[in-house]
Amino acid sequence: MDLTLPRRVAPELLDELAAGDPRAQRSRADLRRIHRAMATLSILEGALDRIPVASAPRSLLEIGAGDGSLMLRLATRRAARWPAVRATLLDRLNIVAPHTLERLRQVGWTPRVVAMDVFDWLAIPDGTRWDVIYASLFIHHFSSAELVRMLGALAARTRVFFCCEPRRSALALLGSHLVALLGAGPVTRHDAVSSVHAGFQGRELSALWPESRDWVVDEYKAGLFSHCFLAIRKER
Ligand SMILES: C[S@@+](CC[C@H](N)C(=O)[O-])C[C@H]1O[C@@H](n2cnc3c(N)ncnc32)[C@H](O)[C@@H]1O
C-alpha cells in the first residue's frame, strides 16, 4: 500500500560526511548489504534486458555511483554479452577504490571516474550521447523542481535512462525501520527512513520526464521496496 503522504526530501546524513569518515564507510558497507537484500542488481538487469538487442550498450554512466560496487557487479554479470563497455562512474565524491577499477578492467570494461556534482557536470556543454544512464538510491535526493532540470538534461544525453529508487509505501517504510536487522549503523538507519519519505510512487517520475513522443517510458514497482523508472528513446 502506497503512503498517502506527499514526498518529503530531507538532507541525508551520509551526504554530510567526508568520504574517509568511518561512519560514512560503515554506511556504504550497509548499502552494499541493503542492495543485496533489495535485489537491486536483478532489478537493474531486468530493466536493461528491455533495451532492444540491436542497441546493446557500449557506454554506461552511473550517476550518484558511490563506491562503484553496483557497476562492478553489473559488469561481472554482463561483460560476456556486453564486451568493451565504457563505464563512467559519477559521484560528487571520489570513492571508487582502485581495486574496483582494476576489476572492471579485468572484465574488459574501461572505467572512468567523474568526481563532480551532477548539476555541475550537466552544465558543461557536451555532445556525447550515452547508451545508458542509470542511478540507484540517488534520484530521490532531489526535489521535483531539481528533478525537472536534471531529467531534462539527462534525456538530452542518453538513449536509455533507468533509476531504481525507494518506493514511498507502507511496506518500504516498515523495511526502512528494520535495516538494523541487516546490521546497519545509525547513519543508514536514519537515511533509510528519510529515503522512503523522499521516494516515489505512481507516475511521479514520468510526470517529471520531458514530455515527448521520442520516448517509451515505464514506471513500476519492483521487489518489495523499490520504485523504478525506465525511459527508452524510440529509434527513428
Ligand atoms: C545513498 S548514496 C547511493 C550510492 C549508490 N548509488 C548506491 O546505491 O549504493 C547517494 C550517492 O549520491 C552522491 N551524491 C549526492 N548528491 C550528489 C550530487 N548532487 N551530485 C553527485 N553525487 C551526489 C553521494 O555522494 C552518494 O554517493
PDB file of C-alpha atoms and ligand atoms in Angstrom:
ATOM      1  CA  MET A   1       0.000   0.000   0.000  1.00  0.00           C
ATOM      2  CA  ASP A   2       1.396   3.385  -1.019  1.00  0.00           C
ATOM      3  CA  LEU A   3       1.696   6.081   1.625  1.00  0.00           C
ATOM      4  CA  THR A   4      -0.755   8.923   1.185  1.00  0.00           C
ATOM      5  CA  LEU A   5       1.861  11.372   2.480  1.00  0.00           C
ATOM      6  CA  PRO A   6       3.447  13.732  -0.061  1.00  0.00           C
ATOM      7  CA  ARG A   7       7.167  13.379  -0.906  1.00  0.00           C
ATOM      8  CA  ARG A   8       9.418  14.894   1.746  1.00  0.00           C
ATOM      9  CA  VAL A   9      13.037  15.474   0.684  1.00  0.00           C
ATOM     10  CA  ALA A  10      15.415  15.997   3.598  1.00  0.00           C
ATOM     11  CA  PRO A  11      19.222  16.014   3.743  1.00  0.00           C
ATOM     12  CA  GLU A  12      20.691  12.551   4.299  1.00  0.00           C
ATOM     13  CA  LEU A  13      23.424  12.072   6.901  1.00  0.00           C
ATOM     14  CA  LEU A  14      25.725  10.193   4.504  1.00  0.00           C
ATOM     15  CA  ASP A  15      25.812  13.223   2.199  1.00  0.00           C
ATOM     16  CA  GLU A  16      27.131  15.378   5.039  1.00  0.00           C
ATOM     17  CA  LEU A  17      30.043  13.092   5.971  1.00  0.00           C
ATOM     18  CA  ALA A  18      33.529  13.255   4.490  1.00  0.00           C
ATOM     19  CA  ALA A  19      34.500  10.309   2.293  1.00  0.00           C
ATOM     20  CA  GLY A  20      37.017   8.999   4.852  1.00  0.00           C
ATOM     21  CA  ASP A  21      34.734   9.328   7.885  1.00  0.00           C
ATOM     22  CA  PRO A  22      34.332   5.853   9.450  1.00  0.00           C
ATOM     23  CA  ARG A  23      30.572   6.470   9.784  1.00  0.00           C
ATOM     24  CA  ALA A  24      30.396   7.053   6.006  1.00  0.00           C
ATOM     25  CA  GLN A  25      32.458   3.949   5.311  1.00  0.00           C
ATOM     26  CA  ARG A  26      30.143   1.911   7.519  1.00  0.00           C
ATOM     27  CA  SER A  27      27.087   3.324   5.780  1.00  0.00           C
ATOM     28  CA  ARG A  28      28.476   2.442   2.339  1.00  0.00           C
ATOM     29  CA  ALA A  29      29.074  -1.123   3.532  1.00  0.00           C
ATOM     30  CA  ASP A  30      25.475  -1.133   4.828  1.00  0.00           C
ATOM     31  CA  LEU A  31      24.282  -0.004   1.394  1.00  0.00           C
ATOM     32  CA  ARG A  32      26.063  -2.911  -0.267  1.00  0.00           C
ATOM     33  CA  ARG A  33      24.176  -5.339   2.013  1.00  0.00           C
ATOM     34  CA  ILE A  34      20.897  -3.478   1.511  1.00  0.00           C
ATOM     35  CA  HIS A  35      21.260  -3.726  -2.265  1.00  0.00           C
ATOM     36  CA  ARG A  36      21.612  -7.486  -1.955  1.00  0.00           C
ATOM     37  CA  ALA A  37      18.519  -7.649   0.272  1.00  0.00           C
ATOM     38  CA  MET A  38      16.580  -5.440  -2.165  1.00  0.00           C
ATOM     39  CA  ALA A  39      17.799  -7.427  -5.204  1.00  0.00           C
ATOM     40  CA  THR A  40      18.880  -4.192  -6.887  1.00  0.00           C
ATOM     41  CA  LEU A  41      21.168  -5.934  -9.379  1.00  0.00           C
ATOM     42  CA  SER A  42      18.372  -8.224 -10.631  1.00  0.00           C
ATOM     43  CA  ILE A  43      16.032  -5.237 -10.877  1.00  0.00           C
ATOM     44  CA  LEU A  44      18.654  -3.304 -12.864  1.00  0.00           C
ATOM     45  CA  GLU A  45      19.313  -6.281 -15.132  1.00  0.00           C
ATOM     46  CA  GLY A  46      15.582  -6.760 -15.683  1.00  0.00           C
ATOM     47  CA  ALA A  47      15.348  -3.171 -16.909  1.00  0.00           C
ATOM     48  CA  LEU A  48      18.450  -3.453 -19.099  1.00  0.00           C
ATOM     49  CA  ASP A  49      17.040  -6.610 -20.683  1.00  0.00           C
ATOM     50  CA  ARG A  50      14.235  -4.467 -22.072  1.00  0.00           C
ATOM     51  CA  ILE A  51      16.614  -2.449 -24.231  1.00  0.00           C
ATOM     52  CA  PRO A  52      16.257  -3.542 -27.881  1.00  0.00           C
ATOM     53  CA  VAL A  53      19.050  -6.028 -28.644  1.00  0.00           C
ATOM     54  CA  ALA A  54      20.214  -4.090 -31.713  1.00  0.00           C
ATOM     55  CA  SER A  55      21.361  -1.337 -29.384  1.00  0.00           C
ATOM     56  CA  ALA A  56      23.455  -3.302 -26.875  1.00  0.00           C
ATOM     57  CA  PRO A  57      25.211  -0.612 -24.825  1.00  0.00           C
ATOM     58  CA  ARG A  58      28.785   0.459 -25.443  1.00  0.00           C
ATOM     59  CA  SER A  59      28.699   3.347 -22.952  1.00  0.00           C
ATOM     60  CA  LEU A  60      27.189   3.310 -19.483  1.00  0.00           C
ATOM     61  CA  LEU A  61      27.066   6.128 -16.981  1.00  0.00           C
ATOM     62  CA  GLU A  62      26.006   5.649 -13.381  1.00  0.00           C
ATOM     63  CA  ILE A  63      25.149   8.889 -11.590  1.00  0.00           C
ATOM     64  CA  GLY A  64      25.483   9.046  -7.803  1.00  0.00           C
ATOM     65  CA  ALA A  65      27.522   5.873  -8.203  1.00  0.00           C
ATOM     66  CA  GLY A  66      29.041   5.882  -4.712  1.00  0.00           C
ATOM     67  CA  ASP A  67      31.787   3.282  -4.401  1.00  0.00           C
ATOM     68  CA  GLY A  68      31.048   1.748  -7.816  1.00  0.00           C
ATOM     69  CA  SER A  69      30.106  -1.623  -6.368  1.00  0.00           C
ATOM     70  CA  LEU A  70      26.825  -1.880  -8.314  1.00  0.00           C
ATOM     71  CA  MET A  71      28.594  -1.106 -11.606  1.00  0.00           C
ATOM     72  CA  LEU A  72      31.192  -3.769 -10.808  1.00  0.00           C
ATOM     73  CA  ARG A  73      28.531  -6.381 -10.018  1.00  0.00           C
ATOM     74  CA  LEU A  74      26.753  -5.462 -13.254  1.00  0.00           C
ATOM     75  CA  ALA A  75      29.973  -5.720 -15.249  1.00  0.00           C
ATOM     76  CA  THR A  76      30.762  -9.119 -13.769  1.00  0.00           C
ATOM     77  CA  ARG A  77      27.375 -10.420 -14.907  1.00  0.00           C
ATOM     78  CA  ARG A  78      27.179  -8.647 -18.281  1.00  0.00           C
ATOM     79  CA  ALA A  79      30.704  -8.400 -19.671  1.00  0.00           C
ATOM     80  CA  ALA A  80      30.432 -11.640 -21.678  1.00  0.00           C
ATOM     81  CA  ARG A  81      27.364 -10.281 -23.518  1.00  0.00           C
ATOM     82  CA  TRP A  82      28.393  -6.629 -23.454  1.00  0.00           C
ATOM     83  CA  PRO A  83      32.143  -6.540 -24.048  1.00  0.00           C
ATOM     84  CA  ALA A  84      34.261  -3.403 -24.136  1.00  0.00           C
ATOM     85  CA  VAL A  85      31.796  -1.078 -22.405  1.00  0.00           C
ATOM     86  CA  ARG A  86      32.956   2.408 -21.437  1.00  0.00           C
ATOM     87  CA  ALA A  87      31.766   2.570 -17.823  1.00  0.00           C
ATOM     88  CA  THR A  88      31.662   6.014 -16.247  1.00  0.00           C
ATOM     89  CA  LEU A  89      31.019   6.480 -12.548  1.00  0.00           C
ATOM     90  CA  LEU A  90      29.874   9.940 -11.499  1.00  0.00           C
ATOM     91  CA  ASP A  91      29.616  10.968  -7.876  1.00  0.00           C
ATOM     92  CA  ARG A  92      30.498  14.180  -6.134  1.00  0.00           C
ATOM     93  CA  LEU A  93      32.924  12.154  -4.007  1.00  0.00           C
ATOM     94  CA  ASN A  94      35.852  10.264  -5.452  1.00  0.00           C
ATOM     95  CA  ILE A  95      35.352   6.996  -3.587  1.00  0.00           C
ATOM     96  CA  VAL A  96      35.763   4.248  -6.159  1.00  0.00           C
ATOM     97  CA  ALA A  97      38.566   2.054  -4.845  1.00  0.00           C
ATOM     98  CA  PRO A  98      41.486   1.234  -7.162  1.00  0.00           C
ATOM     99  CA  HIS A  99      40.685  -2.491  -6.880  1.00  0.00           C
ATOM    100  CA  THR A 100      37.119  -1.821  -8.137  1.00  0.00           C
ATOM    101  CA  LEU A 101      38.538  -0.028 -11.186  1.00  0.00           C
ATOM    102  CA  GLU A 102      41.041  -2.818 -11.683  1.00  0.00           C
ATOM    103  CA  ARG A 103      38.334  -5.483 -11.576  1.00  0.00           C
ATOM    104  CA  LEU A 104      36.277  -3.529 -14.115  1.00  0.00           C
ATOM    105  CA  ARG A 105      39.322  -3.501 -16.406  1.00  0.00           C
ATOM    106  CA  GLN A 106      39.820  -7.228 -15.858  1.00  0.00           C
ATOM    107  CA  VAL A 107      36.355  -7.992 -17.266  1.00  0.00           C
ATOM    108  CA  GLY A 108      37.175  -5.887 -20.312  1.00  0.00           C
ATOM    109  CA  TRP A 109      35.344  -2.677 -19.448  1.00  0.00           C
ATOM    110  CA  THR A 110      37.006   0.738 -19.469  1.00  0.00           C
ATOM    111  CA  PRO A 111      36.142   2.598 -16.280  1.00  0.00           C
ATOM    112  CA  ARG A 112      36.333   6.332 -15.708  1.00  0.00           C
ATOM    113  CA  VAL A 113      35.536   8.237 -12.542  1.00  0.00           C
ATOM    114  CA  VAL A 114      33.973  11.697 -12.687  1.00  0.00           C
ATOM    115  CA  ALA A 115      34.089  13.308  -9.239  1.00  0.00           C
ATOM    116  CA  MET A 116      31.594  16.145  -9.671  1.00  0.00           C
ATOM    117  CA  ASP A 117      28.236  17.390  -8.562  1.00  0.00           C
ATOM    118  CA  VAL A 118      25.739  16.087 -11.105  1.00  0.00           C
ATOM    119  CA  PHE A 119      24.371  19.571 -11.816  1.00  0.00           C
ATOM    120  CA  ASP A 120      27.850  20.976 -12.415  1.00  0.00           C
ATOM    121  CA  TRP A 121      28.511  18.092 -14.788  1.00  0.00           C
ATOM    122  CA  LEU A 122      25.222  18.648 -16.626  1.00  0.00           C
ATOM    123  CA  ALA A 123      26.051  22.341 -17.009  1.00  0.00           C
ATOM    124  CA  ILE A 124      29.120  21.507 -19.123  1.00  0.00           C
ATOM    125  CA  PRO A 125      28.132  21.536 -22.798  1.00  0.00           C
ATOM    126  CA  ASP A 126      28.680  18.042 -24.124  1.00  0.00           C
ATOM    127  CA  GLY A 127      27.577  16.412 -27.369  1.00  0.00           C
ATOM    128  CA  THR A 128      28.100  12.877 -26.016  1.00  0.00           C
ATOM    129  CA  ARG A 129      25.080  10.634 -26.202  1.00  0.00           C
ATOM    130  CA  TRP A 130      25.297   7.766 -23.722  1.00  0.00           C
ATOM    131  CA  ASP A 131      23.743   4.422 -24.474  1.00  0.00           C
ATOM    132  CA  VAL A 132      22.517   4.085 -20.890  1.00  0.00           C
ATOM    133  CA  ILE A 133      22.491   6.389 -17.891  1.00  0.00           C
ATOM    134  CA  TYR A 134      21.256   4.836 -14.662  1.00  0.00           C
ATOM    135  CA  ALA A 135      21.052   5.508 -10.945  1.00  0.00           C
ATOM    136  CA  SER A 136      20.158   3.686  -7.780  1.00  0.00           C
ATOM    137  CA  LEU A 137      19.158   5.312  -4.493  1.00  0.00           C
ATOM    138  CA  PHE A 138      20.130   8.682  -5.915  1.00  0.00           C
ATOM    139  CA  ILE A 139      17.242  10.397  -7.697  1.00  0.00           C
ATOM    140  CA  HIS A 140      15.186  10.626  -4.501  1.00  0.00           C
ATOM    141  CA  HIS A 141      17.760  13.077  -3.068  1.00  0.00           C
ATOM    142  CA  PHE A 142      16.296  15.855  -5.184  1.00  0.00           C
ATOM    143  CA  SER A 143      13.180  17.998  -5.132  1.00  0.00           C
ATOM    144  CA  SER A 144      10.727  17.816  -8.008  1.00  0.00           C
ATOM    145  CA  ALA A 145      11.961  21.182  -9.317  1.00  0.00           C
ATOM    146  CA  GLU A 146      15.566  19.916  -9.315  1.00  0.00           C
ATOM    147  CA  LEU A 147      14.475  16.697 -10.986  1.00  0.00           C
ATOM    148  CA  VAL A 148      12.744  18.503 -13.826  1.00  0.00           C
ATOM    149  CA  ARG A 149      16.090  20.188 -14.568  1.00  0.00           C
ATOM    150  CA  MET A 150      18.134  17.039 -14.053  1.00  0.00           C
ATOM    151  CA  LEU A 151      15.940  14.634 -16.014  1.00  0.00           C
ATOM    152  CA  GLY A 152      15.551  17.124 -18.863  1.00  0.00           C
ATOM    153  CA  ALA A 153      19.321  17.447 -19.169  1.00  0.00           C
ATOM    154  CA  LEU A 154      19.860  13.686 -18.857  1.00  0.00           C
ATOM    155  CA  ALA A 155      17.260  12.990 -21.551  1.00  0.00           C
ATOM    156  CA  ALA A 156      19.265  15.128 -23.962  1.00  0.00           C
ATOM    157  CA  ARG A 157      22.357  12.996 -23.309  1.00  0.00           C
ATOM    158  CA  THR A 158      21.154   9.420 -23.376  1.00  0.00           C
ATOM    159  CA  ARG A 159      19.281   6.737 -25.303  1.00  0.00           C
ATOM    160  CA  VAL A 160      18.125   4.991 -22.126  1.00  0.00           C
ATOM    161  CA  PHE A 161      17.589   6.237 -18.602  1.00  0.00           C
ATOM    162  CA  PHE A 162      16.795   3.975 -15.673  1.00  0.00           C
ATOM    163  CA  CYS A 163      16.589   4.529 -11.945  1.00  0.00           C
ATOM    164  CA  CYS A 164      15.760   2.277  -9.022  1.00  0.00           C
ATOM    165  CA  GLU A 165      14.649   4.285  -6.005  1.00  0.00           C
ATOM    166  CA  PRO A 166      12.840   3.760  -2.703  1.00  0.00           C
ATOM    167  CA  ARG A 167       9.109   3.288  -3.019  1.00  0.00           C
ATOM    168  CA  ARG A 168       7.011   5.590  -0.857  1.00  0.00           C
ATOM    169  CA  SER A 169       4.952   2.715   0.522  1.00  0.00           C
ATOM    170  CA  ALA A 170       3.955   1.373   3.910  1.00  0.00           C
ATOM    171  CA  LEU A 171       5.980  -1.813   3.330  1.00  0.00           C
ATOM    172  CA  ALA A 172       9.111   0.124   2.365  1.00  0.00           C
ATOM    173  CA  LEU A 173       8.674   2.337   5.428  1.00  0.00           C
ATOM    174  CA  LEU A 174       8.436  -0.762   7.621  1.00  0.00           C
ATOM    175  CA  GLY A 175      11.528  -2.206   5.922  1.00  0.00           C
ATOM    176  CA  SER A 176      13.423   1.047   6.449  1.00  0.00           C
ATOM    177  CA  HIS A 177      12.779   0.799  10.177  1.00  0.00           C
ATOM    178  CA  LEU A 178      14.186  -2.741  10.149  1.00  0.00           C
ATOM    179  CA  VAL A 179      17.539  -2.163   8.406  1.00  0.00           C
ATOM    180  CA  ALA A 180      19.213  -2.639  11.800  1.00  0.00           C
ATOM    181  CA  LEU A 181      18.410  -6.351  11.323  1.00  0.00           C
ATOM    182  CA  LEU A 182      20.852  -6.283   8.398  1.00  0.00           C
ATOM    183  CA  GLY A 183      23.478  -4.812  10.722  1.00  0.00           C
ATOM    184  CA  ALA A 184      23.008  -1.212   9.527  1.00  0.00           C
ATOM    185  CA  GLY A 185      24.566   1.528  11.629  1.00  0.00           C
ATOM    186  CA  PRO A 186      22.995   4.798  12.818  1.00  0.00           C
ATOM    187  CA  VAL A 187      23.652   6.758   9.608  1.00  0.00           C
ATOM    188  CA  THR A 188      21.932   4.185   7.413  1.00  0.00           C
ATOM    189  CA  ARG A 189      19.118   3.687   9.921  1.00  0.00           C
ATOM    190  CA  HIS A 190      18.368   7.408   9.685  1.00  0.00           C
ATOM    191  CA  ASP A 191      18.838   7.698   5.922  1.00  0.00           C
ATOM    192  CA  ALA A 192      16.739   4.622   5.119  1.00  0.00           C
ATOM    193  CA  VAL A 193      13.639   6.144   6.721  1.00  0.00           C
ATOM    194  CA  SER A 194      14.333   9.534   5.180  1.00  0.00           C
ATOM    195  CA  SER A 195      14.770   7.902   1.762  1.00  0.00           C
ATOM    196  CA  VAL A 196      11.345   6.284   1.850  1.00  0.00           C
ATOM    197  CA  HIS A 197       9.697   9.633   2.643  1.00  0.00           C
ATOM    198  CA  ALA A 198      11.581  11.102  -0.344  1.00  0.00           C
ATOM    199  CA  GLY A 199      10.777   8.081  -2.520  1.00  0.00           C
ATOM    200  CA  PHE A 200       8.309   7.777  -5.348  1.00  0.00           C
ATOM    201  CA  GLN A 201       5.022   6.130  -6.266  1.00  0.00           C
ATOM    202  CA  GLY A 202       2.525   6.113  -9.119  1.00  0.00           C
ATOM    203  CA  ARG A 203       3.687   8.072 -12.200  1.00  0.00           C
ATOM    204  CA  GLU A 204       5.589  10.722 -10.260  1.00  0.00           C
ATOM    205  CA  LEU A 205       8.835  10.335 -12.197  1.00  0.00           C
ATOM    206  CA  SER A 206       7.105  10.054 -15.573  1.00  0.00           C
ATOM    207  CA  ALA A 207       5.484  13.401 -14.837  1.00  0.00           C
ATOM    208  CA  LEU A 208       8.936  14.943 -14.380  1.00  0.00           C
ATOM    209  CA  TRP A 209      10.464  13.394 -17.524  1.00  0.00           C
ATOM    210  CA  PRO A 210      10.408  15.757 -20.518  1.00  0.00           C
ATOM    211  CA  GLU A 211       7.226  15.297 -22.457  1.00  0.00           C
ATOM    212  CA  SER A 212       7.996  13.966 -25.885  1.00  0.00           C
ATOM    213  CA  ARG A 213       6.903  11.390 -28.419  1.00  0.00           C
ATOM    214  CA  ASP A 214      10.528  10.295 -28.714  1.00  0.00           C
ATOM    215  CA  TRP A 215      10.419   8.119 -25.583  1.00  0.00           C
ATOM    216  CA  VAL A 216       8.794   4.948 -24.367  1.00  0.00           C
ATOM    217  CA  VAL A 217       8.535   5.302 -20.605  1.00  0.00           C
ATOM    218  CA  ASP A 218       7.527   2.908 -17.875  1.00  0.00           C
ATOM    219  CA  GLU A 219       7.276   3.375 -14.154  1.00  0.00           C
ATOM    220  CA  TYR A 220       6.721   0.405 -11.900  1.00  0.00           C
ATOM    221  CA  LYS A 221       7.058  -1.280  -8.514  1.00  0.00           C
ATOM    222  CA  ALA A 222       9.973  -3.695  -8.243  1.00  0.00           C
ATOM    223  CA  GLY A 223      10.739  -6.155  -5.488  1.00  0.00           C
ATOM    224  CA  LEU A 224       9.292  -5.323  -2.098  1.00  0.00           C
ATOM    225  CA  PHE A 225      10.651  -1.846  -1.617  1.00  0.00           C
ATOM    226  CA  SER A 226      11.702  -0.319  -4.922  1.00  0.00           C
ATOM    227  CA  HIS A 227      10.166   2.024  -7.431  1.00  0.00           C
ATOM    228  CA  CYS A 228      11.650   2.143 -10.925  1.00  0.00           C
ATOM    229  CA  PHE A 229      11.528   4.436 -13.916  1.00  0.00           C
ATOM    230  CA  LEU A 230      12.711   3.399 -17.379  1.00  0.00           C
ATOM    231  CA  ALA A 231      12.816   5.609 -20.465  1.00  0.00           C
ATOM    232  CA  ILE A 232      13.938   4.214 -23.838  1.00  0.00           C
ATOM    233  CA  ARG A 233      14.378   6.562 -26.771  1.00  0.00           C
ATOM    234  CA  LYS A 234      12.463   5.447 -29.864  1.00  0.00           C
ATOM    235  CA  GLU A 235      14.793   4.672 -32.746  1.00  0.00           C
ATOM    236  CA  ARG A 236      13.915   6.563 -35.911  1.00  0.00           C
TER     237      ARG A 236
HETATM  238  C1  LIG B   1      22.524   6.972  -0.992  1.00  0.00           C
HETATM  239  S1  LIG B   1      24.061   7.080  -1.820  1.00  0.00           S
HETATM  240  C2  LIG B   1      23.831   5.840  -3.069  1.00  0.00           C
HETATM  241  C3  LIG B   1      25.126   5.393  -3.644  1.00  0.00           C
HETATM  242  C4  LIG B   1      24.979   4.264  -4.692  1.00  0.00           C
HETATM  243  N1  LIG B   1      24.218   4.682  -5.844  1.00  0.00           N
HETATM  244  C5  LIG B   1      24.295   3.087  -4.061  1.00  0.00           C
HETATM  245  O1  LIG B   1      23.157   2.769  -4.439  1.00  0.00           O
HETATM  246  O2  LIG B   1      24.890   2.482  -3.165  1.00  0.00           O
HETATM  247  C6  LIG B   1      23.901   8.580  -2.770  1.00  0.00           C
HETATM  248  C7  LIG B   1      25.167   8.957  -3.517  1.00  0.00           C
HETATM  249  O3  LIG B   1      24.912  10.156  -4.239  1.00  0.00           O
HETATM  250  C8  LIG B   1      26.041  11.027  -4.131  1.00  0.00           C
HETATM  251  N2  LIG B   1      25.516  12.376  -4.339  1.00  0.00           N
HETATM  252  C9  LIG B   1      24.629  13.051  -3.586  1.00  0.00           C
HETATM  253  N3  LIG B   1      24.343  14.240  -4.137  1.00  0.00           N
HETATM  254  C10 LIG B   1      25.062  14.313  -5.288  1.00  0.00           C
HETATM  255  C11 LIG B   1      25.181  15.281  -6.313  1.00  0.00           C
HETATM  256  N4  LIG B   1      24.499  16.425  -6.259  1.00  0.00           N
HETATM  257  N5  LIG B   1      25.992  15.023  -7.360  1.00  0.00           N
HETATM  258  C12 LIG B   1      26.688  13.857  -7.440  1.00  0.00           C
HETATM  259  N6  LIG B   1      26.623  12.898  -6.479  1.00  0.00           N
HETATM  260  C13 LIG B   1      25.814  13.126  -5.425  1.00  0.00           C
HETATM  261  C14 LIG B   1      26.589  10.780  -2.754  1.00  0.00           C
HETATM  262  O4  LIG B   1      27.958  11.121  -2.654  1.00  0.00           O
HETATM  263  C15 LIG B   1      26.348   9.276  -2.613  1.00  0.00           C
HETATM  264  O5  LIG B   1      27.455   8.515  -3.040  1.00  0.00           O
END
